[in-house]
């Protein structure tokens, strides 16, 4: 049997590879001078170490969530039972019903979703234009303006809260409103200031989005734009038709970041959106809301236990982050793709 016949036989269905038992492994290891054993032990040790590291990281992330879930399905009696640790003796979903009542959950969920969606769309749209401009065009004081973008990332927003409050409490444009109406506008307790900041790239984490999008567009070959210009496309049509479709992954990533940060934000929400009853502020006030609930239903001298307050707070946090987990599961492919692309092109 020549080599071609051997190859045809070994690739056919009739061929059965010889069984590699422990004796054959020892023989091959002896023939290799112990190299086979060292290689297998090294690969097994690497797989074991990688598995332990991944398990540890997953445990660190999931363990607090599992503890909160275990706490949320316990009855109040289980909270004071020293024999109950993680598995409840009396499984109940009444905590979710009470927490939903305290949070006014579904109306608050809708308001939070619409606000996060509007802010995410405005921030991504404005930051995409600015990031593309920084990546592709030359204009006066470009380095200075990009330094300002870096300052948006480095300077914490708490440092400008008082200025923002005073500015939107007496909002005026070159004195026009004072001249026409006799007084400046008061824009506090409305979504208008936050939407204005999102449109002008001054919202939460906008500097980071500009930087990410700029880095992505810098990695796109300039030949694509030049070919579009040769075909008669203008700058805007080139951006819209050629560059923007390639940036779907990084735009998805920035939108997810913006949506999640707005969903969980309490800084600007407490400053501008106090009357909207969003989930980020409602969850924080569960202990106070629970006390009012007890006094209205069980008398003014009734107070909930601290254990019950912590239990409902854990339940509210689970209900608060569940939509974000669902969103990530839906969009994880685009999110991971954008992170890998931005990492390569930076």
Coordinates of C-alpha atoms in Angstrom, one line a residue:
X1 CA 0.0 0.0 0.0
X2 CA 1.6 3.3 -1.1
X3 CA 1.3 6.6 0.6
X4 CA -1.7 7.8 -1.4
X5 CA -3.6 4.6 -0.6
X6 CA -2.7 4.9 3.1
X7 CA -4.0 8.5 3.1
X8 CA -7.3 7.5 1.4
X9 CA -7.8 4.6 3.8
X10 CA -7.1 6.8 6.9
X11 CA -9.6 9.4 5.7
X12 CA -12.3 6.9 4.9
X13 CA -15.1 5.8 7.2
X14 CA -13.7 2.3 7.5
X15 CA -10.6 3.5 9.3
X16 CA -10.6 3.3 13.0
X17 CA -7.7 5.0 14.9
X18 CA -5.8 2.8 17.3
X19 CA -6.9 3.1 21.0
X20 CA -4.3 5.1 23.0
X21 CA -4.3 3.4 26.4
X22 CA -2.1 4.1 29.3
X23 CA 0.6 1.7 28.1
X24 CA 0.9 3.3 24.7
X25 CA 1.1 6.7 26.4
X26 CA 4.0 5.6 28.6
X27 CA 5.8 4.1 25.6
X28 CA 5.4 7.4 23.6
X29 CA 6.5 9.4 26.6
X30 CA 9.6 7.1 27.0
X31 CA 10.4 7.5 23.3
X32 CA 10.1 11.3 23.6
X33 CA 12.5 11.4 26.6
X34 CA 9.7 12.6 28.9
X35 CA 8.8 15.6 26.7
X36 CA 5.2 14.3 26.2
X37 CA 4.5 14.0 29.9
X38 CA 5.9 17.5 30.6
X39 CA 3.8 19.0 27.7
X40 CA 0.6 17.4 28.9
X41 CA 1.1 18.3 32.5
X42 CA 1.8 21.9 31.5
X43 CA -1.3 22.1 29.4
X44 CA -3.4 20.5 32.1
X45 CA -2.1 22.9 34.7
X46 CA -2.7 25.9 32.4
X47 CA -6.3 24.8 31.8
X48 CA -6.9 24.2 35.5
X49 CA -5.4 27.6 36.5
X50 CA -7.5 29.4 33.8
X51 CA -10.6 27.6 35.0
X52 CA -10.0 28.6 38.6
X53 CA -9.4 32.2 37.7
X54 CA -12.5 32.4 35.6
X55 CA -14.5 30.7 38.4
X56 CA -13.2 33.1 41.0
X57 CA -14.0 36.2 38.8
X58 CA -17.5 34.9 38.1
X59 CA -18.0 34.1 41.8
X60 CA -17.0 37.6 42.8
X61 CA -19.5 39.1 40.3
X62 CA -22.4 36.7 40.9
X63 CA -22.1 36.1 44.6
X64 CA -23.6 39.5 45.7
X65 CA -26.4 39.1 43.2
X66 CA -27.1 35.6 44.5
X67 CA -27.1 36.8 48.1
X68 CA -29.6 39.6 47.2
X69 CA -31.8 37.1 45.4
X70 CA -31.7 34.7 48.3
X71 CA -32.6 37.6 50.6
X72 CA -35.4 38.8 48.4
X73 CA -37.3 35.5 48.5
X74 CA -37.1 35.0 52.3
X75 CA -40.0 35.7 54.6
X76 CA -39.5 38.1 57.4
X77 CA -39.4 35.2 59.9
X78 CA -36.4 33.8 58.0
X79 CA -34.5 37.0 58.5
X80 CA -34.4 36.4 62.3
X81 CA -33.8 32.7 62.1
X82 CA -30.1 32.0 62.7
X83 CA -30.3 28.6 61.0
X84 CA -31.3 30.2 57.7
X85 CA -28.3 31.4 55.7
X86 CA -28.8 31.3 52.0
X87 CA -31.7 28.9 51.3
X88 CA -35.0 30.3 52.7
X89 CA -37.2 28.1 54.8
X90 CA -40.3 29.9 53.6
X91 CA -40.1 30.8 49.9
X92 CA -42.2 33.9 49.1
X93 CA -42.6 36.5 46.3
X94 CA -44.5 38.9 48.5
X95 CA -41.4 41.1 48.8
X96 CA -41.4 41.8 45.1
X97 CA -45.1 42.8 45.2
X98 CA -44.5 45.1 48.2
X99 CA -41.4 46.6 46.5
X100 CA -43.2 47.2 43.3
X101 CA -45.9 49.0 45.2
X102 CA -43.4 51.2 47.1
X103 CA -41.5 52.0 43.8
X104 CA -44.6 52.5 41.7
X105 CA -42.6 50.2 39.6
X106 CA -44.1 50.1 36.1
X107 CA -44.7 53.8 35.7
X108 CA -41.3 54.5 37.0
X109 CA -39.8 51.9 34.8
X110 CA -41.4 53.5 31.7
X111 CA -40.1 57.0 32.7
X112 CA -36.6 55.7 33.4
X113 CA -36.5 53.8 30.1
X114 CA -37.7 56.8 28.0
X115 CA -35.3 59.1 29.7
X116 CA -32.3 56.8 29.3
X117 CA -33.3 56.1 25.7
X118 CA -33.5 59.9 24.8
X119 CA -30.3 60.7 26.6
X120 CA -28.5 57.8 25.0
X121 CA -29.6 58.7 21.4
X122 CA -28.7 62.4 21.8
X123 CA -25.3 61.7 23.4
X124 CA -24.4 59.1 20.7
X125 CA -25.5 61.3 17.9
X126 CA -23.6 64.4 19.1
X127 CA -20.5 62.5 20.1
X128 CA -20.4 60.7 16.8
X129 CA -20.2 64.0 14.9
X130 CA -17.6 65.4 17.2
X131 CA -15.5 62.3 17.3
X132 CA -15.5 62.0 13.5
X133 CA -14.5 65.6 13.2
X134 CA -11.6 65.2 15.6
X135 CA -10.5 62.1 13.6
X136 CA -10.7 63.3 10.1
X137 CA -10.6 67.1 9.9
X138 CA -8.1 69.9 10.6
X139 CA -9.4 73.1 12.2
X140 CA -8.0 75.9 14.3
X141 CA -7.1 75.0 17.9
X142 CA -7.8 71.3 17.3
X143 CA -5.4 70.2 20.0
X144 CA -6.8 72.7 22.5
X145 CA -10.4 71.5 22.0
X146 CA -9.3 67.9 22.3
X147 CA -7.6 68.8 25.5
X148 CA -11.0 70.1 26.7
X149 CA -12.5 66.7 25.8
X150 CA -9.9 65.0 27.9
X151 CA -10.8 67.4 30.8
X152 CA -14.4 66.2 30.5
X153 CA -13.0 62.7 31.3
X154 CA -10.6 63.7 34.0
X155 CA -12.6 66.3 36.0
X156 CA -15.4 64.7 38.1
X157 CA -18.9 66.2 37.4
X158 CA -19.3 67.0 41.1
X159 CA -17.0 69.9 40.7
X160 CA -19.4 71.8 38.4
X161 CA -22.7 70.9 40.1
X162 CA -23.1 74.3 41.8
X163 CA -22.4 76.1 38.5
X164 CA -24.9 74.0 36.6
X165 CA -27.5 74.5 39.2
X166 CA -27.1 78.3 39.1
X167 CA -26.9 78.4 35.4
X168 CA -30.2 76.5 34.8
X169 CA -31.9 78.1 37.7
X170 CA -31.4 81.5 36.0
X171 CA -31.2 80.4 32.4
X172 CA -30.8 83.2 29.8
X173 CA -29.2 83.6 26.4
X174 CA -27.4 86.9 26.0
X175 CA -30.1 88.5 28.2
X176 CA -32.9 87.8 25.6
X177 CA -35.3 86.2 28.1
X178 CA -34.8 88.9 30.7
X179 CA -35.3 91.6 28.1
X180 CA -38.5 90.0 26.7
X181 CA -40.2 88.5 29.8
X182 CA -38.5 90.5 32.6
X183 CA -37.0 87.4 34.2
X184 CA -34.7 84.5 33.2
X185 CA -36.1 81.0 32.7
X186 CA -36.1 78.4 35.6
X187 CA -35.3 75.1 34.0
X188 CA -34.8 73.0 37.1
X189 CA -37.0 70.0 37.9
X190 CA -37.4 69.3 34.2
X191 CA -35.6 67.1 31.6
X192 CA -34.7 70.1 29.4
X193 CA -31.3 70.8 31.0
X194 CA -30.2 67.2 30.8
X195 CA -31.3 66.9 27.2
X196 CA -29.5 70.2 26.3
X197 CA -26.3 69.0 27.9
X198 CA -26.6 65.7 26.0
X199 CA -27.0 67.5 22.7
X200 CA -24.0 69.7 23.3
X201 CA -21.7 66.8 24.5
X202 CA -21.7 68.0 28.1
X203 CA -23.7 65.1 29.5
X204 CA -22.5 62.3 31.7
X205 CA -19.3 60.6 30.3
X206 CA -19.6 62.4 26.9
X207 CA -15.8 62.9 26.8
X208 CA -15.3 59.2 27.0
X209 CA -17.7 58.5 24.1
X210 CA -15.9 61.2 21.9
X211 CA -12.6 59.6 22.6
X212 CA -13.8 56.1 21.8
X213 CA -15.4 57.1 18.5
X214 CA -12.4 59.3 17.5
X215 CA -10.1 56.3 18.0
X216 CA -12.3 54.1 15.9
X217 CA -12.5 56.5 13.0
X218 CA -8.8 57.1 13.1
X219 CA -8.3 53.4 12.4
X220 CA -10.5 53.4 9.3
X221 CA -8.4 53.7 6.1
X222 CA -8.5 57.1 4.4
X223 CA -8.7 55.4 1.0
X224 CA -12.4 54.7 1.7
X225 CA -13.1 58.5 2.0
X226 CA -11.0 59.3 -1.0
X227 CA -12.8 56.8 -3.1
X228 CA -16.1 58.3 -2.1
X229 CA -14.9 61.8 -2.9
X230 CA -13.8 60.6 -6.4
X231 CA -17.3 59.1 -6.9
X232 CA -18.8 62.5 -6.2
X233 CA -19.9 62.2 -2.6
X234 CA -19.7 65.2 -0.3
X235 CA -18.3 65.2 3.2
X236 CA -21.7 64.6 4.8
X237 CA -22.8 61.9 2.4
X238 CA -19.4 60.2 2.8
X239 CA -19.9 60.2 6.6
X240 CA -23.5 59.0 6.4
X241 CA -23.1 56.4 3.6
X242 CA -19.5 55.1 4.0
X243 CA -18.2 55.8 7.5
X244 CA -21.3 55.5 9.7
X245 CA -22.2 51.9 8.6
X246 CA -18.7 50.7 9.6
X247 CA -19.1 52.3 13.0
X248 CA -22.2 50.4 14.1
X249 CA -20.2 48.4 16.6
X250 CA -18.6 51.3 18.4
X251 CA -21.9 53.3 18.3
X252 CA -23.6 50.3 19.9
X253 CA -21.0 50.2 22.6
X254 CA -21.3 53.9 23.4
X255 CA -25.1 53.8 23.4
X256 CA -25.0 50.9 25.9
X257 CA -22.6 52.8 28.1
X258 CA -24.8 55.9 27.9
X259 CA -28.0 54.0 28.5
X260 CA -26.6 52.2 31.5
X261 CA -25.0 55.2 33.1
X262 CA -28.1 57.3 32.7
X263 CA -30.2 54.4 34.1
X264 CA -28.1 54.2 37.3
X265 CA -27.3 57.9 37.6
X266 CA -28.4 59.7 40.7
X267 CA -26.1 62.8 40.5
X268 CA -27.8 64.6 37.6
X269 CA -31.1 63.0 38.3
X270 CA -31.2 64.5 41.8
X271 CA -30.2 67.9 40.4
X272 CA -32.5 68.1 37.4
X273 CA -35.1 65.3 37.5
X274 CA -36.3 65.3 41.1
X275 CA -40.0 65.4 40.1
X276 CA -39.9 62.5 37.5
X277 CA -39.8 59.6 40.0
X278 CA -37.1 57.6 38.3
X279 CA -36.0 54.3 39.5
X280 CA -32.4 55.4 40.4
X281 CA -33.8 57.8 43.1
X282 CA -36.8 55.7 44.1
X283 CA -34.7 52.7 45.0
X284 CA -32.5 54.8 47.3
X285 CA -35.5 56.0 49.2
X286 CA -37.1 52.6 49.8
X287 CA -36.5 52.7 53.6
X288 CA -38.2 56.1 53.9
X289 CA -41.1 55.0 51.6
X290 CA -41.5 51.8 53.6
X291 CA -41.8 53.8 56.9
X292 CA -44.5 56.0 55.4
X293 CA -46.3 52.9 54.1
X294 CA -46.3 51.2 57.5
X295 CA -47.6 54.3 59.2
X296 CA -50.4 54.7 56.7
X297 CA -51.5 51.1 56.9
X298 CA -50.7 50.1 60.5
X299 CA -50.8 53.3 62.5
X300 CA -48.4 56.2 63.0
X301 CA -46.5 54.3 65.7
X302 CA -45.7 51.3 63.4
X303 CA -42.2 51.0 62.1
X304 CA -40.7 48.3 60.0
X305 CA -37.7 46.4 61.2
X306 CA -34.2 47.3 59.9
X307 CA -33.9 43.7 58.5
X308 CA -37.1 44.2 56.5
X309 CA -35.8 47.6 55.1
X310 CA -32.6 46.0 54.0
X311 CA -34.5 43.1 52.5
X312 CA -36.8 45.3 50.4
X313 CA -33.8 47.5 49.4
X314 CA -32.0 44.3 48.1
X315 CA -35.2 43.4 46.3
X316 CA -35.5 46.8 44.7
X317 CA -31.9 46.7 43.5
X318 CA -32.6 43.4 41.8
X319 CA -35.7 44.8 40.1
X320 CA -33.7 47.9 39.1
X321 CA -30.8 46.0 37.4
X322 CA -32.8 43.2 35.8
X323 CA -33.7 45.3 32.6
X324 CA -30.0 46.2 32.2
X325 CA -29.1 42.5 32.3
X326 CA -31.7 41.7 29.7
X327 CA -30.4 44.6 27.5
X328 CA -26.9 43.3 27.7
X329 CA -27.9 39.7 26.8
X330 CA -29.7 41.1 23.7
X331 CA -26.8 43.4 22.6
X332 CA -23.8 41.5 23.9
X333 CA -22.6 40.5 20.4
X334 CA -22.3 44.1 19.2
X335 CA -20.9 45.2 22.5
X336 CA -18.1 42.6 22.5
X337 CA -17.3 43.3 18.9
X338 CA -17.0 47.0 19.5
X339 CA -14.7 46.6 22.4
X340 CA -12.4 44.2 20.4
X341 CA -12.3 46.6 17.4
X342 CA -11.6 49.7 19.5
X343 CA -8.9 47.9 21.3
X344 CA -7.1 46.8 18.1
X345 CA -7.4 50.2 16.5
X346 CA -6.2 52.2 19.5

